[in-house]
PDB file of C-alpha atoms in Angstrom:
ATOM      1  CA  LEU A   1       0.176   0.085  -0.208  1.00 73.00           C
ATOM      2  CA  SER A   2       2.860   2.146   0.605  1.00 75.00           C
ATOM      3  CA  THR A   3       3.043   2.713  -3.249  1.00 75.00           C
ATOM      4  CA  LEU A   4       0.054   5.160  -3.091  1.00 71.00           C
ATOM      5  CA  MET A   5       1.983   7.585  -1.097  1.00 68.00           C
ATOM      6  CA  PRO A   6       2.926   9.828  -4.096  1.00 67.00           C
ATOM      7  CA  TRP A   7      -0.726  10.379  -4.555  1.00 63.00           C
ATOM      8  CA  ILE A   8      -1.514  11.699  -0.966  1.00 63.00           C
ATOM      9  CA  THR A   9      -0.436  15.276  -0.862  1.00 57.00           C
ATOM     10  CA  ASN A  10      -1.910  16.299   2.842  1.00 64.00           C
ATOM     11  CA  GLY A  11       1.111  14.675   4.722  1.00 73.00           C
ATOM     12  CA  ASP A  12      -1.085  11.442   5.482  1.00 82.00           C
ATOM     13  CA  ARG A  13       1.103   7.922   5.452  1.00 85.00           C
ATOM     14  CA  ILE A  14      -0.441   4.503   4.085  1.00 87.00           C
ATOM     15  CA  SER A  15       1.429   1.277   4.304  1.00 89.00           C
ATOM     16  CA  GLY A  16       0.458  -2.571   4.808  1.00 92.00           C
ATOM     17  CA  LYS A  17      -0.357  -5.334   2.426  1.00 93.00           C
ATOM     18  CA  LEU A  18      -2.863  -5.663  -0.176  1.00 92.00           C
ATOM     19  CA  TRP A  19      -3.678  -9.162  -2.068  1.00 93.00           C
ATOM     20  CA  VAL A  20      -5.733  -8.871  -5.093  1.00 92.00           C
ATOM     21  CA  ASP A  21      -7.518 -12.191  -6.496  1.00 92.00           C
ATOM     22  CA  LEU A  22     -10.394 -10.838  -8.305  1.00 88.00           C
ATOM     23  CA  LEU A  23     -12.098 -12.265 -11.721  1.00 88.00           C
ATOM     24  CA  LEU A  24     -14.365 -10.152 -13.950  1.00 82.00           C
ATOM     25  CA  SER A  25     -16.880 -12.079 -16.139  1.00 83.00           C
ATOM     26  CA  GLY A  26     -19.458 -10.906 -18.663  1.00 76.00           C
ATOM     27  CA  ARG A  27     -20.175  -7.840 -20.679  1.00 73.00           C
ATOM     28  CA  GLY A  28     -21.771  -4.444 -19.680  1.00 65.00           C
ATOM     29  CA  SER A  29     -24.720  -4.645 -17.404  1.00 66.00           C
ATOM     30  CA  THR A  30     -24.386  -8.529 -17.041  1.00 71.00           C
ATOM     31  CA  SER A  31     -20.401  -8.650 -16.016  1.00 76.00           C
ATOM     32  CA  ALA A  32     -19.799  -9.929 -12.332  1.00 84.00           C
ATOM     33  CA  LEU A  33     -17.209  -9.850  -9.977  1.00 85.00           C
ATOM     34  CA  GLU A  34     -15.800 -13.052  -8.250  1.00 91.00           C
ATOM     35  CA  GLY A  35     -12.812 -13.680  -5.661  1.00 93.00           C
ATOM     36  CA  SER A  36     -11.490 -11.855  -3.166  1.00 93.00           C
ATOM     37  CA  LEU A  37      -9.636  -9.136  -1.925  1.00 92.00           C
ATOM     38  CA  LYS A  38      -6.953  -8.915   1.274  1.00 95.00           C
ATOM     39  CA  ILE A  39      -5.196  -6.412   3.413  1.00 93.00           C
ATOM     40  CA  GLN A  40      -2.758  -7.254   6.344  1.00 93.00           C
ATOM     41  CA  LYS A  41      -0.536  -5.267   8.522  1.00 91.00           C
ATOM     42  CA  GLY A  42      -2.309  -1.920   7.435  1.00 91.00           C
ATOM     43  CA  PHE A  43      -1.306   1.039   8.447  1.00 91.00           C
ATOM     44  CA  TYR A  44      -2.754   4.801   7.752  1.00 89.00           C
ATOM     45  CA  GLU A  45      -2.062   8.346   9.646  1.00 88.00           C
ATOM     46  CA  ILE A  46      -4.342  10.949   9.103  1.00 83.00           C
ATOM     47  CA  ALA A  47      -1.581  13.863   9.826  1.00 82.00           C
ATOM     48  CA  GLU A  48      -3.815  16.593  10.415  1.00 78.00           C
ATOM     49  CA  PHE A  49      -5.604  15.192  13.408  1.00 82.00           C
ATOM     50  CA  GLY A  50      -2.518  12.964  14.692  1.00 85.00           C
ATOM     51  CA  THR A  51      -4.930   9.781  14.276  1.00 87.00           C
ATOM     52  CA  CYS A  52      -2.948   6.370  13.495  1.00 89.00           C
ATOM     53  CA  ILE A  53      -4.982   3.471  12.212  1.00 91.00           C
ATOM     54  CA  GLY A  54      -2.842   0.711  12.702  1.00 91.00           C
ATOM     55  CA  ASN A  55      -3.040  -3.213  12.595  1.00 91.00           C
ATOM     56  CA  ILE A  56      -5.503  -3.019   9.590  1.00 93.00           C
ATOM     57  CA  GLN A  57      -7.004  -6.675   8.722  1.00 95.00           C
ATOM     58  CA  GLY A  58      -9.366  -6.882   6.000  1.00 95.00           C
ATOM     59  CA  ASP A  59     -11.030  -9.690   4.004  1.00 96.00           C
ATOM     60  CA  PHE A  60     -13.256  -8.469   1.236  1.00 94.00           C
ATOM     61  CA  LYS A  61     -15.309 -11.195  -0.969  1.00 95.00           C
ATOM     62  CA  ALA A  62     -16.636 -10.118  -4.427  1.00 93.00           C
ATOM     63  CA  LYS A  63     -20.061 -11.596  -5.550  1.00 90.00           C
ATOM     64  CA  GLY A  64     -21.731 -10.619  -8.636  1.00 88.00           C
ATOM     65  CA  SER A  65     -21.357  -6.662  -8.725  1.00 88.00           C
ATOM     66  CA  ARG A  66     -20.854  -6.570  -5.079  1.00 91.00           C
ATOM     67  CA  LEU A  67     -17.672  -6.202  -2.767  1.00 93.00           C
ATOM     68  CA  ILE A  68     -18.657  -7.170   0.705  1.00 95.00           C
ATOM     69  CA  ILE A  69     -16.749  -6.621   3.771  1.00 95.00           C
ATOM     70  CA  HIS A  70     -16.526 -10.105   5.225  1.00 94.00           C
ATOM     71  CA  SER A  71     -14.201  -9.114   8.109  1.00 95.00           C
ATOM     72  CA  LEU A  72     -12.358  -5.554   9.004  1.00 95.00           C
ATOM     73  CA  GLN A  73     -10.911  -4.876  12.221  1.00 95.00           C
ATOM     74  CA  ALA A  74      -7.693  -2.181  13.473  1.00 94.00           C
ATOM     75  CA  THR A  75      -6.804  -1.024  16.633  1.00 93.00           C
ATOM     76  CA  ASP A  76      -5.893   3.003  17.221  1.00 90.00           C
ATOM     77  CA  GLY A  77      -2.172   2.347  17.236  1.00 71.00           C
ATOM     78  CA  THR A  78      -1.348   3.932  19.989  1.00 58.00           C
ATOM     79  CA  ARG A  79       1.430   2.551  22.168  1.00 55.00           C
ATOM     80  CA  ARG A  80      -0.419   1.879  25.493  1.00 51.00           C
ATOM     81  CA  THR A  81       0.146  -0.512  28.299  1.00 47.00           C
ATOM     82  CA  ASN A  82      -3.403  -1.504  28.344  1.00 56.00           C
ATOM     83  CA  LYS A  83      -5.491  -2.740  25.491  1.00 65.00           C
ATOM     84  CA  HIS A  84      -5.536  -1.074  22.179  1.00 81.00           C
ATOM     85  CA  GLY A  85      -8.591   0.916  21.049  1.00 90.00           C
ATOM     86  CA  GLN A  86     -10.738  -1.168  18.510  1.00 93.00           C
ATOM     87  CA  LEU A  87     -12.155  -0.727  14.986  1.00 94.00           C
ATOM     88  CA  THR A  88     -14.629  -3.106  13.332  1.00 96.00           C
ATOM     89  CA  GLY A  89     -16.670  -2.504  10.249  1.00 96.00           C
ATOM     90  CA  GLN A  90     -19.099  -4.129   8.128  1.00 96.00           C
ATOM     91  CA  GLY A  91     -20.622  -3.426   4.899  1.00 96.00           C
ATOM     92  CA  PHE A  92     -20.375  -3.543   0.907  1.00 95.00           C
ATOM     93  CA  ILE A  93     -19.573  -1.345  -2.182  1.00 93.00           C
ATOM     94  CA  ASP A  94     -21.996  -2.136  -4.908  1.00 92.00           C
ATOM     95  CA  LEU A  95     -20.431  -1.875  -8.519  1.00 88.00           C
ATOM     96  CA  LYS A  96     -23.241  -2.272 -10.700  1.00 86.00           C
ATOM     97  CA  GLU A  97     -22.552   1.259 -11.946  1.00 85.00           C
ATOM     98  CA  PRO A  98     -18.747   1.207 -11.804  1.00 82.00           C
ATOM     99  CA  LEU A  99     -18.531   4.893 -12.455  1.00 86.00           C
ATOM    100  CA  ASN A 100     -21.066   5.610  -9.681  1.00 90.00           C
ATOM    101  CA  PRO A 101     -20.595   2.824  -7.017  1.00 92.00           C
ATOM    102  CA  LEU A 102     -22.994   2.612  -4.235  1.00 94.00           C
ATOM    103  CA  LEU A 103     -21.377   2.510  -0.606  1.00 95.00           C
ATOM    104  CA  ALA A 104     -23.136   1.118   2.355  1.00 96.00           C
ATOM    105  CA  ILE A 105     -20.211   0.802   5.168  1.00 96.00           C
ATOM    106  CA  SER A 106     -20.706   0.998   8.853  1.00 96.00           C
ATOM    107  CA  LEU A 107     -17.827   1.425  11.293  1.00 96.00           C
ATOM    108  CA  TYR A 108     -17.922   0.672  15.002  1.00 97.00           C
ATOM    109  CA  LEU A 109     -15.211   2.252  17.568  1.00 95.00           C
ATOM    110  CA  ASN A 110     -14.522   1.069  21.011  1.00 94.00           C
ATOM    111  CA  ASP A 111     -12.361   3.307  22.927  1.00 92.00           C
ATOM    112  CA  PHE A 112     -10.664   4.490  19.602  1.00 93.00           C
ATOM    113  CA  GLN A 113      -8.198   7.331  19.768  1.00 90.00           C
ATOM    114  CA  VAL A 114      -9.294   9.743  16.835  1.00 88.00           C
ATOM    115  CA  ALA A 115      -7.263  12.464  17.415  1.00 87.00           C
ATOM    116  CA  ALA A 116      -3.797  12.949  19.094  1.00 86.00           C
ATOM    117  CA  SER A 117      -2.810  16.319  17.419  1.00 85.00           C
ATOM    118  CA  ASP A 118      -0.698  18.997  19.671  1.00 83.00           C
ATOM    119  CA  SER A 119      -4.064  20.904  20.313  1.00 85.00           C
ATOM    120  CA  PHE A 120      -6.660  18.342  20.380  1.00 86.00           C
ATOM    121  CA  PHE A 121      -6.890  14.788  21.559  1.00 89.00           C
ATOM    122  CA  ALA A 122      -9.907  12.392  21.903  1.00 90.00           C
ATOM    123  CA  ARG A 123     -11.122   8.826  22.387  1.00 90.00           C
ATOM    124  CA  ALA A 124     -14.259   7.861  21.201  1.00 92.00           C
ATOM    125  CA  GLU A 125     -16.898   5.363  21.290  1.00 94.00           C
ATOM    126  CA  GLY A 126     -19.844   4.657  18.614  1.00 96.00           C
ATOM    127  CA  THR A 127     -21.125   3.855  15.162  1.00 96.00           C
ATOM    128  CA  ILE A 128     -20.474   5.778  11.846  1.00 95.00           C
ATOM    129  CA  SER A 129     -21.803   5.075   8.845  1.00 96.00           C
ATOM    130  CA  LEU A 130     -21.029   5.701   4.970  1.00 94.00           C
ATOM    131  CA  LYS A 131     -24.045   5.467   2.980  1.00 95.00           C
ATOM    132  CA  GLY A 132     -24.586   6.747  -0.832  1.00 94.00           C
ATOM    133  CA  TYR A 133     -23.238   7.186  -4.119  1.00 94.00           C
ATOM    134  CA  ARG A 134     -19.838   7.899  -4.821  1.00 88.00           C
ATOM    135  CA  GLU A 135     -18.562  11.097  -3.221  1.00 88.00           C
ATOM    136  CA  GLN A 136     -22.135  11.872  -2.291  1.00 90.00           C
ATOM    137  CA  ALA A 137     -21.948   9.245   0.191  1.00 92.00           C
ATOM    138  CA  LYS A 138     -23.195  10.795   3.428  1.00 94.00           C
ATOM    139  CA  VAL A 139     -21.139  10.347   6.953  1.00 93.00           C
ATOM    140  CA  GLU A 140     -23.668  10.031   9.762  1.00 95.00           C
ATOM    141  CA  GLY A 141     -23.951   8.341  12.999  1.00 95.00           C
ATOM    142  CA  THR A 142     -23.009   9.224  16.805  1.00 95.00           C
ATOM    143  CA  VAL A 143     -19.861   9.037  18.627  1.00 94.00           C
ATOM    144  CA  THR A 144     -19.237   9.745  22.210  1.00 94.00           C
ATOM    145  CA  LEU A 145     -15.602  11.451  23.116  1.00 91.00           C
ATOM    146  CA  ASN A 146     -14.449  10.326  26.141  1.00 87.00           C
ATOM    147  CA  PRO A 147     -12.212  11.625  27.454  1.00 87.00           C
ATOM    148  CA  ALA A 148     -11.248  14.713  25.000  1.00 89.00           C
ATOM    149  CA  GLY A 149      -8.911  17.838  25.409  1.00 88.00           C
ATOM    150  CA  LEU A 150      -8.781  20.977  23.468  1.00 85.00           C
ATOM    151  CA  LEU A 151      -5.992  23.283  23.817  1.00 86.00           C
ATOM    152  CA  LEU A 152      -6.987  26.985  22.642  1.00 81.00           C
ATOM    153  CA  GLU A 153      -4.084  28.460  20.420  1.00 73.00           C
ATOM    154  CA  GLU A 154      -3.944  32.190  19.541  1.00 59.00           C
ATOM    155  CA  ILE A 155      -4.685  32.924  16.327  1.00 54.00           C
ATOM    156  CA  ASN A 156      -3.147  35.812  14.396  1.00 56.00           C
ATOM    157  CA  PRO A 157      -4.665  35.990  10.819  1.00 55.00           C
ATOM    158  CA  THR A 158      -2.410  36.923   8.318  1.00 56.00           C
ATOM    159  CA  PRO A 159      -3.901  39.673   6.276  1.00 56.00           C
ATOM    160  CA  THR A 160      -4.378  39.486   2.315  1.00 56.00           C
ATOM    161  CA  ILE A 161      -1.069  41.217   0.913  1.00 54.00           C
ATOM    162  CA  PRO A 162      -1.957  42.766  -2.496  1.00 53.00           C
ATOM    163  CA  THR A 163       0.629  42.441  -5.261  1.00 50.00           C
ATOM    164  CA  ILE A 164       2.302  44.786  -7.874  1.00 46.00           C
ATOM    165  CA  LYS A 165       2.512  44.088 -11.317  1.00 47.00           C
ATOM    166  CA  LEU A 166       4.954  46.094 -13.610  1.00 45.00           C
ATOM    167  CA  SER A 167       3.469  47.078 -16.637  1.00 49.00           C
ATOM    168  CA  GLY A 168       5.859  49.362 -18.889  1.00 48.00           C
ATOM    169  CA  GLN A 169       5.925  52.389 -16.450  1.00 48.00           C
ATOM    170  CA  ASP A 170       2.579  51.988 -15.200  1.00 47.00           C
ATOM    171  CA  LEU A 171       2.124  50.262 -11.746  1.00 43.00           C
ATOM    172  CA  GLU A 172      -1.158  48.077 -11.487  1.00 46.00           C
ATOM    173  CA  LYS A 173      -2.638  46.964  -8.171  1.00 46.00           C
ATOM    174  CA  THR A 174      -4.240  43.374  -8.626  1.00 45.00           C
ATOM    175  CA  LYS A 175      -5.482  40.802  -6.110  1.00 45.00           C
ATOM    176  CA  PRO A 176      -3.668  37.714  -5.633  1.00 44.00           C
ATOM    177  CA  LYS A 177      -5.171  34.545  -7.428  1.00 47.00           C
ATOM    178  CA  LEU A 178      -7.437  32.689  -5.378  1.00 39.00           C
ATOM    179  CA  GLU A 179      -6.852  29.128  -5.418  1.00 49.00           C
ATOM    180  CA  GLU A 180      -9.020  26.771  -6.487  1.00 51.00           C
ATOM    181  CA  GLY A 181     -11.651  24.873  -3.880  1.00 50.00           C
ATOM    182  CA  GLU A 182     -11.410  21.665  -2.665  1.00 54.00           C
ATOM    183  CA  LEU A 183     -13.661  19.292  -3.936  1.00 62.00           C
ATOM    184  CA  LYS A 184     -17.105  18.989  -1.787  1.00 76.00           C
ATOM    185  CA  ILE A 185     -17.226  14.973  -0.959  1.00 81.00           C
ATOM    186  CA  PHE A 186     -18.984  13.020   1.273  1.00 85.00           C
ATOM    187  CA  PRO A 187     -21.644  15.266   3.116  1.00 91.00           C
ATOM    188  CA  ILE A 188     -21.267  14.791   6.788  1.00 90.00           C
ATOM    189  CA  ALA A 189     -23.819  14.783   9.865  1.00 91.00           C
ATOM    190  CA  LEU A 190     -22.002  13.154  12.427  1.00 91.00           C
ATOM    191  CA  LYS A 191     -23.282  14.073  16.327  1.00 92.00           C
ATOM    192  CA  LEU A 192     -20.693  14.519  19.094  1.00 90.00           C
ATOM    193  CA  LYS A 193     -21.480  14.013  22.869  1.00 90.00           C
ATOM    194  CA  THR A 194     -19.202  14.923  25.410  1.00 89.00           C
ATOM    195  CA  PRO A 195     -19.635  14.303  29.100  1.00 85.00           C
ATOM    196  CA  LYS A 196     -17.658  15.744  31.648  1.00 78.00           C
ATOM    197  CA  ARG A 197     -14.497  14.865  30.727  1.00 79.00           C
ATOM    198  CA  PHE A 198     -13.775  17.115  27.927  1.00 86.00           C
ATOM    199  CA  MET A 199     -10.919  19.143  29.240  1.00 87.00           C
ATOM    200  CA  ILE A 200     -10.555  22.665  27.513  1.00 84.00           C
ATOM    201  CA  GLN A 201      -7.322  24.764  28.479  1.00 85.00           C
ATOM    202  CA  GLY A 202      -5.616  28.026  27.625  1.00 84.00           C
ATOM    203  CA  PHE A 203      -6.518  31.804  28.109  1.00 79.00           C
ATOM    204  CA  GLY A 204      -7.069  31.150  31.344  1.00 78.00           C
ATOM    205  CA  LEU A 205      -8.874  28.142  31.293  1.00 77.00           C
ATOM    206  CA  ASP A 206      -8.448  24.677  32.649  1.00 82.00           C
ATOM    207  CA  SER A 207     -11.907  23.005  33.222  1.00 86.00           C
ATOM    208  CA  LEU A 208     -13.983  20.034  32.554  1.00 86.00           C
ATOM    209  CA  TRP A 209     -16.914  20.702  30.114  1.00 84.00           C
ATOM    210  CA  GLU A 210     -19.541  18.682  28.680  1.00 88.00           C
ATOM    211  CA  GLY A 211     -21.874  19.393  25.856  1.00 86.00           C
ATOM    212  CA  GLU A 212     -23.480  18.036  22.474  1.00 88.00           C
ATOM    213  CA  MET A 213     -22.171  18.963  19.137  1.00 87.00           C
ATOM    214  CA  GLU A 214     -22.394  18.333  15.100  1.00 89.00           C
ATOM    215  CA  VAL A 215     -19.824  17.917  12.724  1.00 87.00           C
ATOM    216  CA  VAL A 216     -21.609  19.179   9.514  1.00 88.00           C
ATOM    217  CA  ASN A 217     -20.844  20.290   5.789  1.00 87.00           C
ATOM    218  CA  TYR A 218     -18.466  18.182   4.113  1.00 85.00           C
ATOM    219  CA  LEU A 219     -15.809  15.844   5.156  1.00 76.00           C
ATOM    220  CA  SER A 220     -13.327  17.709   3.179  1.00 71.00           C
ATOM    221  CA  ASP A 221     -14.282  20.875   4.556  1.00 77.00           C
ATOM    222  CA  THR A 222     -16.156  20.021   8.241  1.00 79.00           C
ATOM    223  CA  GLN A 223     -17.527  22.855  10.504  1.00 83.00           C
ATOM    224  CA  LEU A 224     -18.389  21.916  14.299  1.00 82.00           C
ATOM    225  CA  VAL A 225     -21.634  23.417  15.485  1.00 86.00           C
ATOM    226  CA  GLY A 226     -23.251  22.904  19.221  1.00 86.00           C
ATOM    227  CA  LYS A 227     -22.811  24.026  22.552  1.00 83.00           C
ATOM    228  CA  VAL A 228     -20.399  23.050  25.716  1.00 81.00           C
ATOM    229  CA  HIS A 229     -21.233  24.080  29.112  1.00 82.00           C
TER     230      HIS A 229
END
């Protein structure tokens, strides 16, 4: 899986072994898949949140137009003296329309470390589902963060600096070009619950909070709404 690294541009890391034994027969809409796909000793790190998904073991069976998750399990990749957090999954991907696959996947978290960055850490329990077609498959579920911690950091926004373009003897003031926006993939509506083990520190705060929040918008551009008290 490490051969995929050149296509990962956000600093994430991936490794592991992938075995593919698939047979495609038939033509057009009558084509069918048979065989299996296995992942062993997989590892994925989400750099932005410090999330490490390790010991990924996956067994997928192909039947007809569907790639079925026969088994999927992983640990949170942390080096703790006690038992690792667990992630398991089930579901399928329907490839009846290869360019518009249907996703129906559920992931189950058990004391899983979902974030371990310098400013935010959290362990989680709950269920996350991914259902729908291709990049419009919706991420939903309810997850309890317990414990969790947030370090408030001072934000110093950098003002937009205008550029100066020389054209002969004239000076033309131009605005910097805007970068193209990220693709809006996987709409999300994920409910978060935080019992009284949500530590917030910084700017004179050092206290435990609780609340209910929701992660909304798109997985590629998430927003957090709700309240803590």
